Coordinates of C-alpha atoms in Angstrom, one line a residue:
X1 CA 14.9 -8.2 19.8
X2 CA 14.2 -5.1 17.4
X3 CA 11.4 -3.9 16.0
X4 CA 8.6 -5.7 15.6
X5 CA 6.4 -5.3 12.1
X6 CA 3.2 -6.2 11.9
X7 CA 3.5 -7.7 8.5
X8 CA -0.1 -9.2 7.7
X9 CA -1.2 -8.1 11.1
X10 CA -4.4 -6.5 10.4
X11 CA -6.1 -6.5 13.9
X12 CA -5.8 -3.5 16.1
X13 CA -5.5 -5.6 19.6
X14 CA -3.5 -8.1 18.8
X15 CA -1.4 -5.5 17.2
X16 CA -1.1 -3.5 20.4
X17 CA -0.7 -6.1 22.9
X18 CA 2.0 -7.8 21.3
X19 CA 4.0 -4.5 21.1
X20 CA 4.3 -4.4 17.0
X21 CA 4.6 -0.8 15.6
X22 CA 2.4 1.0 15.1
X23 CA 1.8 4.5 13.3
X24 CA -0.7 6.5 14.7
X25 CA -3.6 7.8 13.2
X26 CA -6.0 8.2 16.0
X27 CA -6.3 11.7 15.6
X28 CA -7.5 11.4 12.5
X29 CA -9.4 8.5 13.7
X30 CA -11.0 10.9 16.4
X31 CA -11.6 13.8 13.9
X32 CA -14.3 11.5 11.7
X33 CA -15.8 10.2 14.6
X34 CA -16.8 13.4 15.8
X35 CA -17.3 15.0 12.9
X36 CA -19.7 12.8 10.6
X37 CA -21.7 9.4 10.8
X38 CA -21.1 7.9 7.3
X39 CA -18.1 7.1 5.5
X40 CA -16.6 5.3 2.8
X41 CA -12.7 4.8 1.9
X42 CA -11.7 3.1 -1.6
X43 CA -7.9 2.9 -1.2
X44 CA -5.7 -0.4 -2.8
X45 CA -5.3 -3.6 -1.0
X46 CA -2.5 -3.8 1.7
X47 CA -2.9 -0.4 2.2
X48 CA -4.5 -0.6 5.8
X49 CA -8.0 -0.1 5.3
X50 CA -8.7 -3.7 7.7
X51 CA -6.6 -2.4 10.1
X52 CA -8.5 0.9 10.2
X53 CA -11.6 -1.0 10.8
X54 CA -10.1 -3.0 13.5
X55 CA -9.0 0.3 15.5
X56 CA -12.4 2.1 14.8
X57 CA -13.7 -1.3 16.6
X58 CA -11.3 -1.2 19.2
X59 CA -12.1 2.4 20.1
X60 CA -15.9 2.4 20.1
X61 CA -15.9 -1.1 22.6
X62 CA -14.5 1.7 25.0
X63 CA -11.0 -0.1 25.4
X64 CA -8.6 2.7 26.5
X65 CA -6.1 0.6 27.4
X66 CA -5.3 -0.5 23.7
X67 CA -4.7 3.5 22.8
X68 CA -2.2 4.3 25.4
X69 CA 0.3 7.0 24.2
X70 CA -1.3 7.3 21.4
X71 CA -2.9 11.1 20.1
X72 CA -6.5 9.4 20.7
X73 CA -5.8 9.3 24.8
X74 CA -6.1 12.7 25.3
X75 CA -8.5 13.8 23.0
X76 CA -11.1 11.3 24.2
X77 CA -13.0 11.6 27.7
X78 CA -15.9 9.2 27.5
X79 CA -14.7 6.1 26.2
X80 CA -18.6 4.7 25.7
X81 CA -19.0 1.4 24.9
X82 CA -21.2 0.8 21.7
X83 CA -22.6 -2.1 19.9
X84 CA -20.5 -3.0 17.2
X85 CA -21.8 -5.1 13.7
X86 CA -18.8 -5.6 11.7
X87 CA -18.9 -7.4 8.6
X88 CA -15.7 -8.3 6.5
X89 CA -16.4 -9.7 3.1
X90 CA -12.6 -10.3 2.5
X91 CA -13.4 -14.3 3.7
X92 CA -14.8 -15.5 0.6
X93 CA -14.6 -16.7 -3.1
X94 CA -17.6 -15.1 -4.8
X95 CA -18.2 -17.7 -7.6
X96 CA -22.0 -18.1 -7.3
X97 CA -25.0 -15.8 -6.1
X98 CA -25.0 -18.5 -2.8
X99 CA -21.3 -17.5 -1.9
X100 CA -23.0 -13.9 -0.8
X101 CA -26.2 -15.0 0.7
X102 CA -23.9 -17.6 2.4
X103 CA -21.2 -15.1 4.2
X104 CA -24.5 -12.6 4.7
X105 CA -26.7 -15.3 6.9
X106 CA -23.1 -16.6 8.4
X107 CA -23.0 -12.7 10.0
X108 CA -26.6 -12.3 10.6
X109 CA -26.9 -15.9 12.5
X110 CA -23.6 -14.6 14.5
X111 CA -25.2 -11.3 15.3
X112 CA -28.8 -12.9 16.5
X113 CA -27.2 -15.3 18.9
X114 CA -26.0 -11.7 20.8
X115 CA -29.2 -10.0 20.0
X116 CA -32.2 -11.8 19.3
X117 CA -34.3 -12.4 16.1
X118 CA -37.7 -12.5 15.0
X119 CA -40.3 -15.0 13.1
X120 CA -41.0 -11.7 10.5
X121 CA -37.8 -11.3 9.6
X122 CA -37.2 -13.3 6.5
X123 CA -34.9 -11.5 4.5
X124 CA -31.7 -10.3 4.8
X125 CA -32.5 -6.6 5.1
X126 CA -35.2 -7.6 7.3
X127 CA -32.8 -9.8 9.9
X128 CA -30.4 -6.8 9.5
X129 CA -32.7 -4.4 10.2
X130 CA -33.8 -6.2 13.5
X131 CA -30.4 -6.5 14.3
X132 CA -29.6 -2.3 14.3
X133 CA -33.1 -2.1 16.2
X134 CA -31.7 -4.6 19.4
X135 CA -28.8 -4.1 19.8
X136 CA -29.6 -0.3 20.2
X137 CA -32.6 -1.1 22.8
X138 CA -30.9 -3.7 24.5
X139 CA -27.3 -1.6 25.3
X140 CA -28.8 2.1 25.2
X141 CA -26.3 3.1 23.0
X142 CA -26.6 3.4 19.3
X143 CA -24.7 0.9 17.1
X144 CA -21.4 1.0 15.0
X145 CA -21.6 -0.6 11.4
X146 CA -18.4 -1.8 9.6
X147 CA -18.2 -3.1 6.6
X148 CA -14.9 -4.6 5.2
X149 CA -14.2 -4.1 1.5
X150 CA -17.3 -4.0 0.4
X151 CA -17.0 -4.7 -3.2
X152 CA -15.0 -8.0 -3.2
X153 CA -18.3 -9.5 -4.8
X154 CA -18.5 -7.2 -7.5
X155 CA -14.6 -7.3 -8.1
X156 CA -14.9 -11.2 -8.5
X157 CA -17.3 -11.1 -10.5
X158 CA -16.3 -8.5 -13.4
X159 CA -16.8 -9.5 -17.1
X160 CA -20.0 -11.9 -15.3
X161 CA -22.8 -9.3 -16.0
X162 CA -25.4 -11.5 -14.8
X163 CA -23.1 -12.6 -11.1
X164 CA -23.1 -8.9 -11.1
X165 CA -26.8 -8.3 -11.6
X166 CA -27.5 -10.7 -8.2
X167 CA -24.7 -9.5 -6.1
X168 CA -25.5 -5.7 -7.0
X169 CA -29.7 -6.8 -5.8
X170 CA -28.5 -8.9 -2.8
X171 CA -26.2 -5.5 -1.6
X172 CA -29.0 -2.8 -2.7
X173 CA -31.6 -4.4 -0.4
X174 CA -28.8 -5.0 2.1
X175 CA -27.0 -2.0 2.5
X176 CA -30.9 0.1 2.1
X177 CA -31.2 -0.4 5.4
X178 CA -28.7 2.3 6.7
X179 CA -30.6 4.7 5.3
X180 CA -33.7 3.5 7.1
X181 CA -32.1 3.0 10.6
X182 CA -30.1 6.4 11.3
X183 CA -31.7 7.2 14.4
X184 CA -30.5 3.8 15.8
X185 CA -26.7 3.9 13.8
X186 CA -23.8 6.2 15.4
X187 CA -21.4 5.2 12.9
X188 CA -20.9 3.3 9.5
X189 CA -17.9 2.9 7.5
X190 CA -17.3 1.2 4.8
X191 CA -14.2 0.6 2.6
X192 CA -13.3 -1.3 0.0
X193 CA -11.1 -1.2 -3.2
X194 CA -13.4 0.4 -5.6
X195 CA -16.7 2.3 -6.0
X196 CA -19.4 1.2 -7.8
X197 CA -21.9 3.4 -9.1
X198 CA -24.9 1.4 -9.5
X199 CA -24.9 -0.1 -6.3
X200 CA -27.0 1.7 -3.8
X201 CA -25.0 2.3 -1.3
X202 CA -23.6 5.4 -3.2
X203 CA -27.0 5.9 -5.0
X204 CA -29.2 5.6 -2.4
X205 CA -26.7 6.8 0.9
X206 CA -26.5 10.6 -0.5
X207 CA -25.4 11.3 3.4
X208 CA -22.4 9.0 2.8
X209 CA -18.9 11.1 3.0
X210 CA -16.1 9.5 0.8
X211 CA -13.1 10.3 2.1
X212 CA -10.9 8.7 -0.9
X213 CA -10.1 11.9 -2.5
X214 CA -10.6 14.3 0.5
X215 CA -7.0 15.6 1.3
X216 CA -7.7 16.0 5.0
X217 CA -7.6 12.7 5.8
X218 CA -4.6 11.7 2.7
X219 CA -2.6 10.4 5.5
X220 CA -5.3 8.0 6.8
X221 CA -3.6 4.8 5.4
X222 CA -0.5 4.1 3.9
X223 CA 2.6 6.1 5.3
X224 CA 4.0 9.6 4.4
X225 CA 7.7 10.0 4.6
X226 CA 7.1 12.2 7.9
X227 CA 5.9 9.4 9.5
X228 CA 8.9 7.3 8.5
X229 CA 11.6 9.4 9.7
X230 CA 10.0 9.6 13.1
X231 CA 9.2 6.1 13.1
X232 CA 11.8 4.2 11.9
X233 CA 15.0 6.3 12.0
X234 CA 17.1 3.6 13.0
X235 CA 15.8 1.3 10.5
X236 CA 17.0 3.4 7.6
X237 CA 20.3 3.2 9.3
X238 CA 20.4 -0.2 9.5
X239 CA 18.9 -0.7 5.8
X240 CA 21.7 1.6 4.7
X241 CA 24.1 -0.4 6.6
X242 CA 23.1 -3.8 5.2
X243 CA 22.8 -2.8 1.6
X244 CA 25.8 -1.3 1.9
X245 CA 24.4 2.3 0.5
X246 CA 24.6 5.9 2.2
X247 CA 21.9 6.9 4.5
X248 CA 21.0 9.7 1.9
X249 CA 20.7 6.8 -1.1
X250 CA 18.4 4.2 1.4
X251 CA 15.8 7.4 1.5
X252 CA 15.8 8.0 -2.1
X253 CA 15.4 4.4 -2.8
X254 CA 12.6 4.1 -0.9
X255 CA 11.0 6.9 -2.4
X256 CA 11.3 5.5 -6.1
X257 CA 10.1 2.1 -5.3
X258 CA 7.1 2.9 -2.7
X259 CA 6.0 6.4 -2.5
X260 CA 4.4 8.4 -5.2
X261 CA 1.0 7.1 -4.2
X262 CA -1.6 10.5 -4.7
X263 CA -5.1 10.3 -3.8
X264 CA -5.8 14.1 -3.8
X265 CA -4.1 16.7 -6.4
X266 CA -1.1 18.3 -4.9
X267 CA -1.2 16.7 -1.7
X268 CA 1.9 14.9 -0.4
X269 CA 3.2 11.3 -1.8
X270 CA 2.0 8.4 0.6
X271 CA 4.4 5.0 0.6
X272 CA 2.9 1.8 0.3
X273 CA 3.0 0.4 4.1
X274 CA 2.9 -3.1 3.1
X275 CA 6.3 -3.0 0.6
X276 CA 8.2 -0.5 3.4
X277 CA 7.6 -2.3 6.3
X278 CA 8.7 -5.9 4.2
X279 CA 11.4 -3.9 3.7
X280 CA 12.2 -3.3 6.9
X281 CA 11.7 -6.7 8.3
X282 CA 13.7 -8.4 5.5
X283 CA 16.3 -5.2 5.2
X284 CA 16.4 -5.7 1.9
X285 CA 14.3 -3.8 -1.3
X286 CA 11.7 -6.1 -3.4
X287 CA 8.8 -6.1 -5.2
X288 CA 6.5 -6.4 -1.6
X289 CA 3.2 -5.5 -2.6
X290 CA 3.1 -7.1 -6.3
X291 CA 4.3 -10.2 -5.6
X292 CA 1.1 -10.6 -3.4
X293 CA -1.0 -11.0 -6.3
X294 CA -2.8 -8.9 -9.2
X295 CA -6.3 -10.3 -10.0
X296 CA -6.6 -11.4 -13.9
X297 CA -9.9 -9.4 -14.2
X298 CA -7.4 -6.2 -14.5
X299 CA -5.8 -7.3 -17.9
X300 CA -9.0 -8.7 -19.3
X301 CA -10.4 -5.1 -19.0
X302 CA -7.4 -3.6 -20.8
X303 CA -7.8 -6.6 -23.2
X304 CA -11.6 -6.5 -23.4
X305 CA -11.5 -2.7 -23.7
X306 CA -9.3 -3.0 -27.1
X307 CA -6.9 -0.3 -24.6
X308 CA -3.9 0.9 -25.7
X309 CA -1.0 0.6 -23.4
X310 CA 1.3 3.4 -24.7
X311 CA -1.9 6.0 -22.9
X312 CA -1.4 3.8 -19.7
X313 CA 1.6 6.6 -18.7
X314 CA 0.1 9.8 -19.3
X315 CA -4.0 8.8 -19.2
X316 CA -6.0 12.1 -18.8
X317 CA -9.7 11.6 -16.8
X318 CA -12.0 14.0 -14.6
X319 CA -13.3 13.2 -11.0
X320 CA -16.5 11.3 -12.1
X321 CA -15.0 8.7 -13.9
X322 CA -12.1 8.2 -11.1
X323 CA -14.7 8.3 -7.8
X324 CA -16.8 5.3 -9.4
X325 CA -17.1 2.2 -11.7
X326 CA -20.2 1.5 -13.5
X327 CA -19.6 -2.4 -13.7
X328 CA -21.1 -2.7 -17.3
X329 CA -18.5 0.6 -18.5
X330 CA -15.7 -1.0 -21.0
X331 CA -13.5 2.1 -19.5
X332 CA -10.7 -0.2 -17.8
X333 CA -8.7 3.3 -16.1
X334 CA -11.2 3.7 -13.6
X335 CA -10.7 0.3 -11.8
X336 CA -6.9 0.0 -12.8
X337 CA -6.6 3.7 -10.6
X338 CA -8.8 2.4 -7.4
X339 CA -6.8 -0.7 -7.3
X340 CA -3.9 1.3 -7.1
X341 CA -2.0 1.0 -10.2
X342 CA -2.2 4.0 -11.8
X343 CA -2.3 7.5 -9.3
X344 CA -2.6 11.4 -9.4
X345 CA 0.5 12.9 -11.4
X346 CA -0.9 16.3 -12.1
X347 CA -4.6 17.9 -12.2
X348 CA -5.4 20.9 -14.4
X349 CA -7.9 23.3 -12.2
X350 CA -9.3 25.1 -15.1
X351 CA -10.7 22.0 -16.4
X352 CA -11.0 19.5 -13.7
X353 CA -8.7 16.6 -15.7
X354 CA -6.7 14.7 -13.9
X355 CA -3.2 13.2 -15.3
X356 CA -2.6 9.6 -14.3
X357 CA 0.4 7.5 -14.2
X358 CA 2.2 4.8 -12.2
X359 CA 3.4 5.6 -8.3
X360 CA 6.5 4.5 -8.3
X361 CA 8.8 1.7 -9.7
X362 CA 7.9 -1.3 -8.2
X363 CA 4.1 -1.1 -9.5
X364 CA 5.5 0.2 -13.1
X365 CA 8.2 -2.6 -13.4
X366 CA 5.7 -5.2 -11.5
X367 CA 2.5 -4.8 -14.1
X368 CA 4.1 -4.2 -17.4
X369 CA 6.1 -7.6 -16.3
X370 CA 2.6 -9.0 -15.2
X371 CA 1.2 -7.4 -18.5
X372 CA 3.9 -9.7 -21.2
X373 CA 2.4 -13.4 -20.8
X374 CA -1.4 -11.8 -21.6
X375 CA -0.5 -10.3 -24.9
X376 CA 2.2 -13.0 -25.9
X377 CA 3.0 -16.7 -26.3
X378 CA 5.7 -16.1 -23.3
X379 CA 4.5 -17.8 -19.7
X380 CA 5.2 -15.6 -16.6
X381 CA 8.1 -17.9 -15.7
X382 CA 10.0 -17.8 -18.8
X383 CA 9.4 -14.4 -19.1
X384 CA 11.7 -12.9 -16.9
X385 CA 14.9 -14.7 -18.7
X386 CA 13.3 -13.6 -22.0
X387 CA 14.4 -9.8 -21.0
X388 CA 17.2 -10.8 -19.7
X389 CA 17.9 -12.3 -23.1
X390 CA 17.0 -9.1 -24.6
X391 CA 18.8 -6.9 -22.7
X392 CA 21.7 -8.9 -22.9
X393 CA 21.8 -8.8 -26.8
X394 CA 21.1 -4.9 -26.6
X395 CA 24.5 -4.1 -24.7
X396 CA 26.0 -6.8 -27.0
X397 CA 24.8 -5.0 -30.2
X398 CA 23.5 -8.5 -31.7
X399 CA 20.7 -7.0 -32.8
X400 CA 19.7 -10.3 -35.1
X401 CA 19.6 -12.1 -32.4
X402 CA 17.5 -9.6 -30.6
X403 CA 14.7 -9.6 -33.1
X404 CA 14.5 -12.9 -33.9
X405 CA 13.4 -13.4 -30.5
X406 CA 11.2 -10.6 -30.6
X407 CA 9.7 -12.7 -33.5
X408 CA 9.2 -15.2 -31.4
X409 CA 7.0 -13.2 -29.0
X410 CA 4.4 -13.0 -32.0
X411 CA 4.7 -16.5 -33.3
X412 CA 1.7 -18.8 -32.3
X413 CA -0.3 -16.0 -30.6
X414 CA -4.1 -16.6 -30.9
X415 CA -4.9 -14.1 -33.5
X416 CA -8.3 -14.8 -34.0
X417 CA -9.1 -13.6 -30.7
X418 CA -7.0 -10.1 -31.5
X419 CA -10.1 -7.4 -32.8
X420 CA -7.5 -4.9 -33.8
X421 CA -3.8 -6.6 -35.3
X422 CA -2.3 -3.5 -35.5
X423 CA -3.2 -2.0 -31.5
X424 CA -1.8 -5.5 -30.6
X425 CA 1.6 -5.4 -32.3
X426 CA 1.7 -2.0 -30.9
X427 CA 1.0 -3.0 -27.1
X428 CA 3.3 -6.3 -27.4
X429 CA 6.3 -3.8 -28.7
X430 CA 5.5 -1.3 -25.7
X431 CA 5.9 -3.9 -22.9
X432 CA 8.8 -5.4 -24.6
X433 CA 10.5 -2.0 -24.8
X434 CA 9.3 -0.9 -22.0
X435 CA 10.6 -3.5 -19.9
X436 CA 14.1 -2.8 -21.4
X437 CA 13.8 0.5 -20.7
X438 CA 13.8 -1.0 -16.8
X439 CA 17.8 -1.5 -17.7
X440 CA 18.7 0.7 -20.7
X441 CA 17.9 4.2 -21.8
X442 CA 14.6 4.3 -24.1
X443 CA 12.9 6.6 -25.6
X444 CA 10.0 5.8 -28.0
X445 CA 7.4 7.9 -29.9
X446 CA 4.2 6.9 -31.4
X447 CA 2.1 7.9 -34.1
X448 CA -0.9 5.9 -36.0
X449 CA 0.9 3.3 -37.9
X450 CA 4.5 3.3 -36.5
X451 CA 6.5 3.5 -33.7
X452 CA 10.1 5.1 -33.7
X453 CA 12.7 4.3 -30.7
X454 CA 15.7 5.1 -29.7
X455 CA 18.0 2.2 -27.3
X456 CA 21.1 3.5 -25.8
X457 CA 23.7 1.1 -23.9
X458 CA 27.0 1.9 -22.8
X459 CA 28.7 1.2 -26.4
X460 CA 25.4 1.4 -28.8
X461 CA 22.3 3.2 -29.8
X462 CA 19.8 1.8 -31.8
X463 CA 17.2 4.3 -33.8
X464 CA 14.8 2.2 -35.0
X465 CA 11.5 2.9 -37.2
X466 CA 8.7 -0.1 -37.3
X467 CA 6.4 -0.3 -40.5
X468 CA 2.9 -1.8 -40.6
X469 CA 3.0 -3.6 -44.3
X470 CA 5.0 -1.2 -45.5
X471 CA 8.9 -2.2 -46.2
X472 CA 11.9 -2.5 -43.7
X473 CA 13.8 -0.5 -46.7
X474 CA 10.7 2.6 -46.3
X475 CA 11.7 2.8 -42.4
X476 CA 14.9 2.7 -42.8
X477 CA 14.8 5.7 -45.3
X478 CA 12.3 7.5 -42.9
X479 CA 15.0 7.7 -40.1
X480 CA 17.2 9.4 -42.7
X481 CA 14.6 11.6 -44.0
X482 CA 13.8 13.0 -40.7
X483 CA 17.2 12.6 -39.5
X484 CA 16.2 10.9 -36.1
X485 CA 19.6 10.2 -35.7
X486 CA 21.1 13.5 -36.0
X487 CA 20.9 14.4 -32.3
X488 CA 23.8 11.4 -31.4
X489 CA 26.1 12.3 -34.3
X490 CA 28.8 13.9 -31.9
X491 CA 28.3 10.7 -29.6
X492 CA 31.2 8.1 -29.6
X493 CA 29.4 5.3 -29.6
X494 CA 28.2 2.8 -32.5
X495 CA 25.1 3.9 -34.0
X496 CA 23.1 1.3 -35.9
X497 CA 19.8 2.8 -37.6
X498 CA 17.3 -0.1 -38.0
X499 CA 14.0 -0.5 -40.1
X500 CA 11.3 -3.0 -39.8
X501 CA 8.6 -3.8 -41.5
X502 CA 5.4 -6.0 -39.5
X503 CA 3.7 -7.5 -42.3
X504 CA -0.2 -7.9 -41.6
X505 CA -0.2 -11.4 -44.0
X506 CA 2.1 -12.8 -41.8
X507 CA 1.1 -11.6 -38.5
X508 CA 4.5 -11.0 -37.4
X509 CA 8.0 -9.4 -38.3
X510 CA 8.5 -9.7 -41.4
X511 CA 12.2 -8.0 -42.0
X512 CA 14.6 -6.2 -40.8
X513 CA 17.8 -3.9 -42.3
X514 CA 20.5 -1.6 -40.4
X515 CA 22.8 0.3 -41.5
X516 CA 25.5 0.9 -39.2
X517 CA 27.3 4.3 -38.7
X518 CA 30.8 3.5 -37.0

């Protein structure tokens, strides 16, 4: 048998005993132990934040045996056995205030039948509180708190102020009472996808360390190419061998669909683990991590938010409006970024502004695919064959075809739920284009108004100038005027320049002319 990959494997013993890989970070693990009492970690999903609870559980019940050979084995002498109160929110659908209370008093009930309760405690900070306080007296040692993504309430329930307003009560009172108890608490972590300024935890825990952005613990979860090459040699050479590519091309593959990931300016690129080790397991490349889901409440943001896509590659923010998410903001970057669709490109240090933009391909490709069916009539199943379609008429330079279809993609759309027509045809025409771009060269530039692109196949290139109630006949005379095709007049293959107009009384294309240059 090979190597096995513990795909979906998020606990730490099982892990270990049934001999699945395994790429250590216990000296890490050991560092924040020793060094601090409170954390939190907001990284993406799948990106081993459960299983980093499960080890920190594993190694504070004192079992040794599970760290064998790994850095943790000689670091550690004492191996102490302390009371651990782990709660993982991950379980449930949070739909109604009850969902909470309901996963809350399912923990608390499991942690009084260990410890004991009391007639007085009639809330759940109370019954929490009581909890810390036993299990400290009754095993002498003081208690470990972990709390499993955190925020899954909150997430479920954005664009529900009032869901929000209980949830964000129900957690202030509950988490409150790890400020109250420190004496009794020898660590607490807590991670989750995203952090939420209002709720107390952060407001309230001014003791609490967040380690998202700290760059000595970047390589905490995910996997840094290091870590590959001394993990999983021979798998690259077996990857290259199956797909049939050089070893040097497997590497560089990898890299463009699965590293790029920055959670610290200038600090090294970190691959998603869940999309390499699929890839490693199947031996073959694919869109890993996306195809496990992207919640809905993502594109309603964008939507909700009036956003326009074309910033979504080169959004500029600062550190305050990346480290948290006031749930009532209408600023959709902050929650796209957390849940790991957007990532640190470049940071200017005079100013503190941090550039944003996708990690790699298979998140780029995967959401603007994921974006097309929100902001057109096009379902997510016949999408993918309408680019296909579009690509297809590209390199067969049938460019009627090509925008009659694009017609299509603005017929029947709901417009009376579109605040701003022209930002929409703007954002339908970036995915469209953007999602070529995935197979042919293009290049587009925006201004207030317009857009301007250039396509380029093997035999054509199209210079193209959109109008907003203007006339296809003005754009076409605009690419002349400003001679946007003069940079491919040495270039041997067909040029056709192209101007549409987008009429506003129509609500869609309206009419298109080229003029083709042999």
């Amino acid at each position: 048998m090979g190597k096995l990959y513990p795909i979906g494997i998020q606990n730490f013993e099982s892990l270990r005993k049934d001999g699945y890989l395994y790429v250590d970070k216990t000296k890490l693990i050991y560092q924040l132990a020793k060094t601090g009492r409170y954390y939190f970690l907001s990284h993406p999903r799948r990106f081993g934040k459960s299983l980093l609870i499960s080890t920190l559980e594993a190694y504070f019940s004192g079992k040794k045996e599970l760290f064998k050979n790994l850095a943790i084995e000689e670091l550690e002498k004492e191996w102490i056995k302390h009371p651990i109160l782990h709660i993982d929110l991950n379980t449930e659908k949070y739909d109604t205030p009850e969902s909470l209370e309901n996963i809350l008093n399912f923990t608390l009930v499991k942690w009084e039948r260990l410890y004991g309760t009391s007639s007085s405690e009639t809330t759940f900070s109370l019954r929490f509180r009581g909890i810390i306080e036993r299990a400290y007296e009754q095993t002498g040692q003081r208690v470990v708190i972990l709390i499993d993504e955190y925020d899954k309430p909150m997430l479920q329930a954005i664009g529900n102020e009032e869901l929000q307003q209980k949830f964000r009560n129900t957690m202030k009172a509950f988490y409150s009472v790890l400020k109250t108890m420190d004496g009794f608490i020898k660590l607490a972590f807590l991670t989750g996808v995203t952090k939420f300024g209002k709720v107390s935890v952060f407001s309230d825990l001014n003791n609490l360390i967040d380690i998202s952005m700290d760059e000595q613990y970047v390589e905490l979860c995910g996997i840094t190419e290091k870590e590959i090459h001394d993990n999983m040699e021979e798998d690259l050479h077996i990857l290259a061998d199956r797909q049939k590519m050089t070893y040097e091309k497997v590497c560089s593959e990898l890299k463009e669909c699965y590293d790029g990931y920055h959670f610290v300016e200038n600090s090294i690129g970190i691959y998603n683990p869940f999309s390499l080790l699929n890839t490693f397991y199947k031996m073959k490349f694919g869109s890993y991590w996306f195809e496990t889901g992207t919640p809905t409440y993502l594109v309603e943001l964008l939507k909700k938010s009036n956003y326009d896509l074309q910033r979504i590659t080169h959004e500029e923010t600062d550190a305050d409006v990346l480290n948290s998410i006031d749930s009532t903001s209408r600023n959709p970057i902050p929650v796209i970024y957390q849940s790991g669709y957007l990532t640190i490109k470049g940071f200017d240090n005079r100013f503190g502004i941090y550039k944003l933009g996708f990690p790699n391909r298979e998140v780029e490709e995967g959401f603007v695919k994921y974006l097309l069916p929100f902001y057109t009539n096009i379902d997510l199943i016949e999408s993918p064959f309408q680019i296909r379609q579009f690509v297809d008429e590209v390199e067969q330079g049938d460019y009627n075809a090509f925008f009659r279809r694009l017609q299509s993609f603005f017929a029947d759309t709901p417009y009376e739920l579109i605040r701003n027509l022209e930002l929409h045809y703007q954002n339908v025409l970036f995915i469209v284009f953007k999602l070529i771009g995935f197979y042919v060269k293009a290049e587009y530039h925006t201004s207030r108004g317009r857009i301007d692109l250039v396509l380029q196949t093997e035999r054509f290139i199209y210079v193209m100038e959109f109008k907003l109630d203007g006339t296809a006949e003005e754009a076409l005379q605009q690419i002349n005027d400003k001679h946007y095709a003069q940079a491919f007049a040495t270039d041997k293959r067909q040029i056709f320049k192209i101007g549409i107009n987008f009429s506003n009384e129509t609500r869609n294309i309206e009419k298109w002319i080229v003029e083709d240059l042999q």
